[in-house]
């Protein structure tokens, strides 16, 4: 049976939701093998039993302090030793960089930003702002595939993976850059933007008042996003920006309030399954994308919707 | 110190938006370390633009030269058409090796292909330190080192490396300048060296569409999103919205 190796993404001791999606993809192709890099892998390994994982390869140590270079070197050694049918990693900025370096090191082709991969290792990508679906395959080496979060419903599982500790040798050239300090994002009570099933975003139309946006987000259990106009104005942190130079989100539901729908914004949210827009301007480009749009003032529409949702929950 | 700036000029042959930030940051680094506080000859430093692309990429290069970069190298060859990120990074790394640069600055991604992997691949191929997604850059010339603030989805990290290093900068880092009239005039006299594939020393079998290590099977226009419902608020817009969400089982 073919083996598919994927990298476990974890932060602050918690495994990312998107890792469950990688496990789910891996399992549809063959034996699903997770790789964990951590100072203390045990606490991460326990969490993996909630995903379809057959085997866990652990690498203990502090490789992360040298950034993508060291992780890529470790992964390349594992891939060379285990010869999997494919290697999967989440399409975050770092994930893609690691994937790129692994591809160079192992002499393999790479496909980034896939939203699916089937058992024949054919990937699906949504390009040109979601207007075109592309199927592609890697033709040389071990397919290195980066997958966007929210591309598949993670399968629930109770697995008892076998574990193997793998010793990697990190060369000096992978240690040229060093992380000297880190400031983690302070987590609020809301879900992570890139992992959330629902995202409610506000733009210039909020005029700096994000309260109605946050209230609707909380009623829906959603993450809050923002356009660049809103982050540039300092109304919302940059880490919440959706778009070409912000985050790419692909939730079940995306609500755009007071956002015109500039191409750079659309680039970050067009693959959302359902799109809802609230905009005063009946000609706003975002309305072309919306499955449901209210042409109106967000300061009236959002609070009414929020109250209605809370009332329905009783 | 010499810095190389990469541009994967896009189809319209405009300077890739995101590369303008790299050019600007290069200029700021030089200006901060120049006795005259200006880029150019008197600064003791130089900035070379490096771009792989068809002949028409020279327009984009001129713009960056008019911002203040010193000279440029354009690698242009029909056999390079269709190169994937692996081949593009191979060519660029090969050309960078021939120069004597301390820093390579890149935008975070091309606005057309959006893979964001080329800077990391170049660092890998050169075995230089990788300092990418920088929201701040601090160069210490005396120590031959550079420190950045790396902006990631999980928070910021301070990262540092000795020269030579490959950097990519995010668009929040600065406000790119508009070329001045003087800059535009000066750019007309600056040298753009054109290199063919043979000049890089790489074989045609390493690059271009035929060397790509992945292949597209098919590409289909996605069925247009069905024309959505547009409701003009009559005082019940919020309620209608919730009705829609409930129907779709989203609320
Ligand atoms: C290189 C580059 C990268 C970029 N990257 C990004 C990116 O990652 N993300 C991003 O978002 N943008 C990005 N942009 C900026 C983008 O081009 C737009 O400028 C930005 O998205 C506009 O934000 P907005 O829709 O909030 O503002 P606007 O375009 O000003 O739209 C505001 C909208 O709100 C509506 N409105 C106003 N008041 C109300 C009200 N009371 N109720 C309801 N509606 C109201 C208006 O009708 C209008 O449609 C980028 C630009 C460049 C050049
Ligand atoms: N004639 C050419 N000379 C050099 N590079 C090229 C040429 N044509 C395309 N490219 C580059 O090859 C890569 C793939 O482009 P494309 O052929 O448009 O898919 C891009 O980085 C282009 O800039």
mmCIF file of C-alpha atoms in Angstrom, chain B residues 12-170:
data_model
loop_
_atom_site.group_PDB
_atom_site.id
_atom_site.type_symbol
_atom_site.label_atom_id
_atom_site.label_comp_id
_atom_site.label_asym_id
_atom_site.label_seq_id
_atom_site.Cartn_x
_atom_site.Cartn_y
_atom_site.Cartn_z
ATOM 1 C CA UNK B 12 1.484 42.935 -18.564
ATOM 2 C CA UNK B 13 5.137 43.720 -18.097
ATOM 3 C CA UNK B 14 4.369 46.081 -15.289
ATOM 4 C CA UNK B 15 6.593 45.993 -12.272
ATOM 5 C CA UNK B 16 5.035 43.385 -10.043
ATOM 6 C CA UNK B 17 3.282 45.462 -7.335
ATOM 7 C CA UNK B 18 4.820 43.442 -4.591
ATOM 8 C CA UNK B 19 8.337 43.874 -5.944
ATOM 9 C CA UNK B 20 8.079 47.649 -5.595
ATOM 10 C CA UNK B 21 8.249 47.153 -1.849
ATOM 11 C CA UNK B 22 11.473 45.185 -2.278
ATOM 12 C CA UNK B 23 12.978 47.907 -4.464
ATOM 13 C CA UNK B 24 11.941 50.569 -1.954
ATOM 14 C CA UNK B 25 13.373 48.624 0.971
ATOM 15 C CA UNK B 26 16.643 48.142 -0.917
ATOM 16 C CA UNK B 27 16.836 51.884 -1.502
ATOM 17 C CA UNK B 28 16.127 52.608 2.151
ATOM 18 C CA UNK B 29 18.837 50.219 3.305
ATOM 19 C CA UNK B 30 21.362 51.912 1.023
ATOM 20 C CA UNK B 31 20.256 55.420 1.973
ATOM 21 C CA UNK B 32 20.521 54.655 5.674
ATOM 22 C CA UNK B 33 24.093 53.482 5.155
ATOM 23 C CA UNK B 34 25.286 56.097 2.702
ATOM 24 C CA UNK B 35 27.375 59.170 3.633
ATOM 25 C CA UNK B 36 25.270 61.263 1.234
ATOM 26 C CA UNK B 37 21.981 59.675 2.444
ATOM 27 C CA UNK B 38 21.258 58.906 -1.202
ATOM 28 C CA UNK B 39 21.418 55.764 -3.270
ATOM 29 C CA UNK B 40 23.668 55.790 -6.332
ATOM 30 C CA UNK B 41 27.390 56.149 -6.907
ATOM 31 C CA UNK B 42 28.259 58.307 -3.917
ATOM 32 C CA UNK B 43 26.667 55.848 -1.523
ATOM 33 C CA UNK B 44 29.374 53.219 -1.802
ATOM 34 C CA UNK B 45 26.675 50.607 -2.319
ATOM 35 C CA UNK B 46 24.815 49.357 -5.312
ATOM 36 C CA UNK B 47 21.462 47.838 -6.162
ATOM 37 C CA UNK B 48 21.105 45.498 -9.121
ATOM 38 C CA UNK B 49 17.693 44.406 -10.376
ATOM 39 C CA UNK B 50 17.485 40.830 -11.573
ATOM 40 C CA UNK B 51 14.531 39.680 -13.578
ATOM 41 C CA UNK B 52 13.713 36.677 -15.698
ATOM 42 C CA UNK B 53 11.170 37.335 -18.359
ATOM 43 C CA UNK B 54 10.474 38.174 -21.947
ATOM 44 C CA UNK B 55 12.023 41.256 -23.593
ATOM 45 C CA UNK B 56 9.054 43.432 -22.674
ATOM 46 C CA UNK B 57 9.984 43.111 -19.006
ATOM 47 C CA UNK B 58 12.416 45.979 -19.643
ATOM 48 C CA UNK B 59 9.553 48.434 -19.114
ATOM 49 C CA UNK B 60 9.088 47.175 -15.585
ATOM 50 C CA UNK B 61 12.829 47.270 -15.036
ATOM 51 C CA UNK B 62 13.009 50.909 -16.184
ATOM 52 C CA UNK B 63 10.461 51.841 -13.582
ATOM 53 C CA UNK B 64 12.519 50.277 -10.794
ATOM 54 C CA UNK B 65 15.667 51.916 -12.180
ATOM 55 C CA UNK B 66 13.893 55.263 -12.104
ATOM 56 C CA UNK B 67 13.101 54.677 -8.436
ATOM 57 C CA UNK B 68 16.878 54.631 -7.883
ATOM 58 C CA UNK B 69 18.355 51.177 -8.497
ATOM 59 C CA UNK B 70 21.752 51.255 -10.216
ATOM 60 C CA UNK B 71 21.577 48.664 -12.954
ATOM 61 C CA UNK B 72 19.733 45.552 -14.044
ATOM 62 C CA UNK B 73 20.098 42.071 -15.459
ATOM 63 C CA UNK B 74 17.319 40.602 -17.574
ATOM 64 C CA UNK B 75 17.496 36.900 -18.316
ATOM 65 C CA UNK B 76 15.498 36.431 -21.441
ATOM 66 C CA UNK B 77 15.352 33.382 -23.646
ATOM 67 C CA UNK B 78 12.543 31.653 -25.520
ATOM 68 C CA UNK B 79 13.524 28.368 -23.885
ATOM 69 C CA UNK B 80 12.623 29.837 -20.490
ATOM 70 C CA UNK B 81 8.956 30.262 -21.340
ATOM 71 C CA UNK B 82 6.712 28.105 -19.204
ATOM 72 C CA UNK B 83 9.299 27.662 -16.455
ATOM 73 C CA UNK B 84 7.844 26.551 -13.135
ATOM 74 C CA UNK B 85 8.977 27.853 -9.746
ATOM 75 C CA UNK B 86 11.711 25.222 -9.542
ATOM 76 C CA UNK B 87 13.230 26.268 -12.871
ATOM 77 C CA UNK B 88 12.743 29.981 -12.179
ATOM 78 C CA UNK B 89 14.551 29.697 -8.850
ATOM 79 C CA UNK B 90 17.316 27.684 -10.526
ATOM 80 C CA UNK B 91 17.944 30.372 -13.148
ATOM 81 C CA UNK B 92 17.790 33.238 -10.662
ATOM 82 C CA UNK B 93 20.097 31.474 -8.195
ATOM 83 C CA UNK B 94 22.588 30.781 -10.956
ATOM 84 C CA UNK B 95 22.663 34.457 -11.940
ATOM 85 C CA UNK B 96 22.875 35.640 -8.329
ATOM 86 C CA UNK B 97 25.885 33.348 -7.804
ATOM 87 C CA UNK B 98 27.751 35.153 -10.574
ATOM 88 C CA UNK B 99 27.439 38.493 -8.816
ATOM 89 C CA UNK B 100 28.902 39.529 -5.531
ATOM 90 C CA UNK B 101 25.801 40.391 -3.563
ATOM 91 C CA UNK B 102 25.266 40.617 0.172
ATOM 92 C CA UNK B 103 21.495 40.646 0.171
ATOM 93 C CA UNK B 104 18.785 39.561 -2.215
ATOM 94 C CA UNK B 105 15.422 41.223 -1.682
ATOM 95 C CA UNK B 106 12.231 39.833 -3.172
ATOM 96 C CA UNK B 107 8.531 40.565 -3.045
ATOM 97 C CA UNK B 108 6.580 37.857 -1.232
ATOM 98 C CA UNK B 109 4.948 36.484 -4.347
ATOM 99 C CA UNK B 110 4.209 37.240 -7.953
ATOM 100 C CA UNK B 111 0.783 38.719 -8.472
ATOM 101 C CA UNK B 112 0.136 36.279 -11.304
ATOM 102 C CA UNK B 113 1.270 32.853 -10.133
ATOM 103 C CA UNK B 114 0.991 33.527 -6.393
ATOM 104 C CA UNK B 115 2.995 30.529 -5.279
ATOM 105 C CA UNK B 116 5.242 32.429 -2.833
ATOM 106 C CA UNK B 117 7.903 29.760 -2.983
ATOM 107 C CA UNK B 118 10.608 31.292 -5.155
ATOM 108 C CA UNK B 119 12.451 33.261 -2.405
ATOM 109 C CA UNK B 120 12.676 30.135 -0.197
ATOM 110 C CA UNK B 121 13.828 28.033 -3.151
ATOM 111 C CA UNK B 122 16.533 30.571 -4.020
ATOM 112 C CA UNK B 123 17.787 30.558 -0.421
ATOM 113 C CA UNK B 124 17.839 26.765 -0.527
ATOM 114 C CA UNK B 125 19.745 26.658 -3.809
ATOM 115 C CA UNK B 126 22.306 29.269 -2.729
ATOM 116 C CA UNK B 127 22.637 27.928 0.814
ATOM 117 C CA UNK B 128 22.129 31.454 2.107
ATOM 118 C CA UNK B 129 20.143 32.426 5.164
ATOM 119 C CA UNK B 130 16.401 32.747 4.498
ATOM 120 C CA UNK B 131 14.708 35.771 6.079
ATOM 121 C CA UNK B 132 11.274 35.958 4.488
ATOM 122 C CA UNK B 133 7.934 37.691 5.065
ATOM 123 C CA UNK B 134 9.711 40.634 6.636
ATOM 124 C CA UNK B 135 7.605 43.456 8.026
ATOM 125 C CA UNK B 136 10.764 45.220 9.230
ATOM 126 C CA UNK B 137 14.373 44.974 8.130
ATOM 127 C CA UNK B 138 17.400 46.141 10.101
ATOM 128 C CA UNK B 139 20.826 45.900 8.510
ATOM 129 C CA UNK B 140 23.990 46.060 10.603
ATOM 130 C CA UNK B 141 26.768 46.710 8.098
ATOM 131 C CA UNK B 142 29.587 46.581 10.653
ATOM 132 C CA UNK B 143 28.475 43.130 11.738
ATOM 133 C CA UNK B 144 27.519 42.046 8.189
ATOM 134 C CA UNK B 145 24.200 40.898 9.547
ATOM 135 C CA UNK B 146 20.545 41.541 9.019
ATOM 136 C CA UNK B 147 17.597 41.155 11.332
ATOM 137 C CA UNK B 148 13.963 41.041 10.280
ATOM 138 C CA UNK B 149 10.578 40.812 11.868
ATOM 139 C CA UNK B 150 8.941 37.847 10.191
ATOM 140 C CA UNK B 151 5.178 38.212 10.029
ATOM 141 C CA UNK B 152 3.338 34.875 10.087
ATOM 142 C CA UNK B 153 -0.198 33.724 10.741
ATOM 143 C CA UNK B 154 0.905 32.623 14.193
ATOM 144 C CA UNK B 155 2.491 35.885 15.217
ATOM 145 C CA UNK B 156 5.741 37.697 14.651
ATOM 146 C CA UNK B 157 9.246 36.375 15.004
ATOM 147 C CA UNK B 158 12.541 38.214 15.126
ATOM 148 C CA UNK B 159 14.968 36.392 12.837
ATOM 149 C CA UNK B 160 18.541 37.183 11.988
ATOM 150 C CA UNK B 161 21.330 35.981 9.730
ATOM 151 C CA UNK B 162 24.747 36.998 8.505
ATOM 152 C CA UNK B 163 25.316 38.181 4.950
ATOM 153 C CA UNK B 164 24.647 36.862 2.386
ATOM 154 C CA UNK B 165 20.926 36.365 2.885
ATOM 155 C CA UNK B 166 17.719 36.144 0.886
ATOM 156 C CA UNK B 167 14.894 38.368 2.116
ATOM 157 C CA UNK B 168 11.296 38.798 1.083
ATOM 158 C CA UNK B 169 9.307 41.785 2.258
ATOM 159 C CA UNK B 170 5.565 42.110 2.858
#
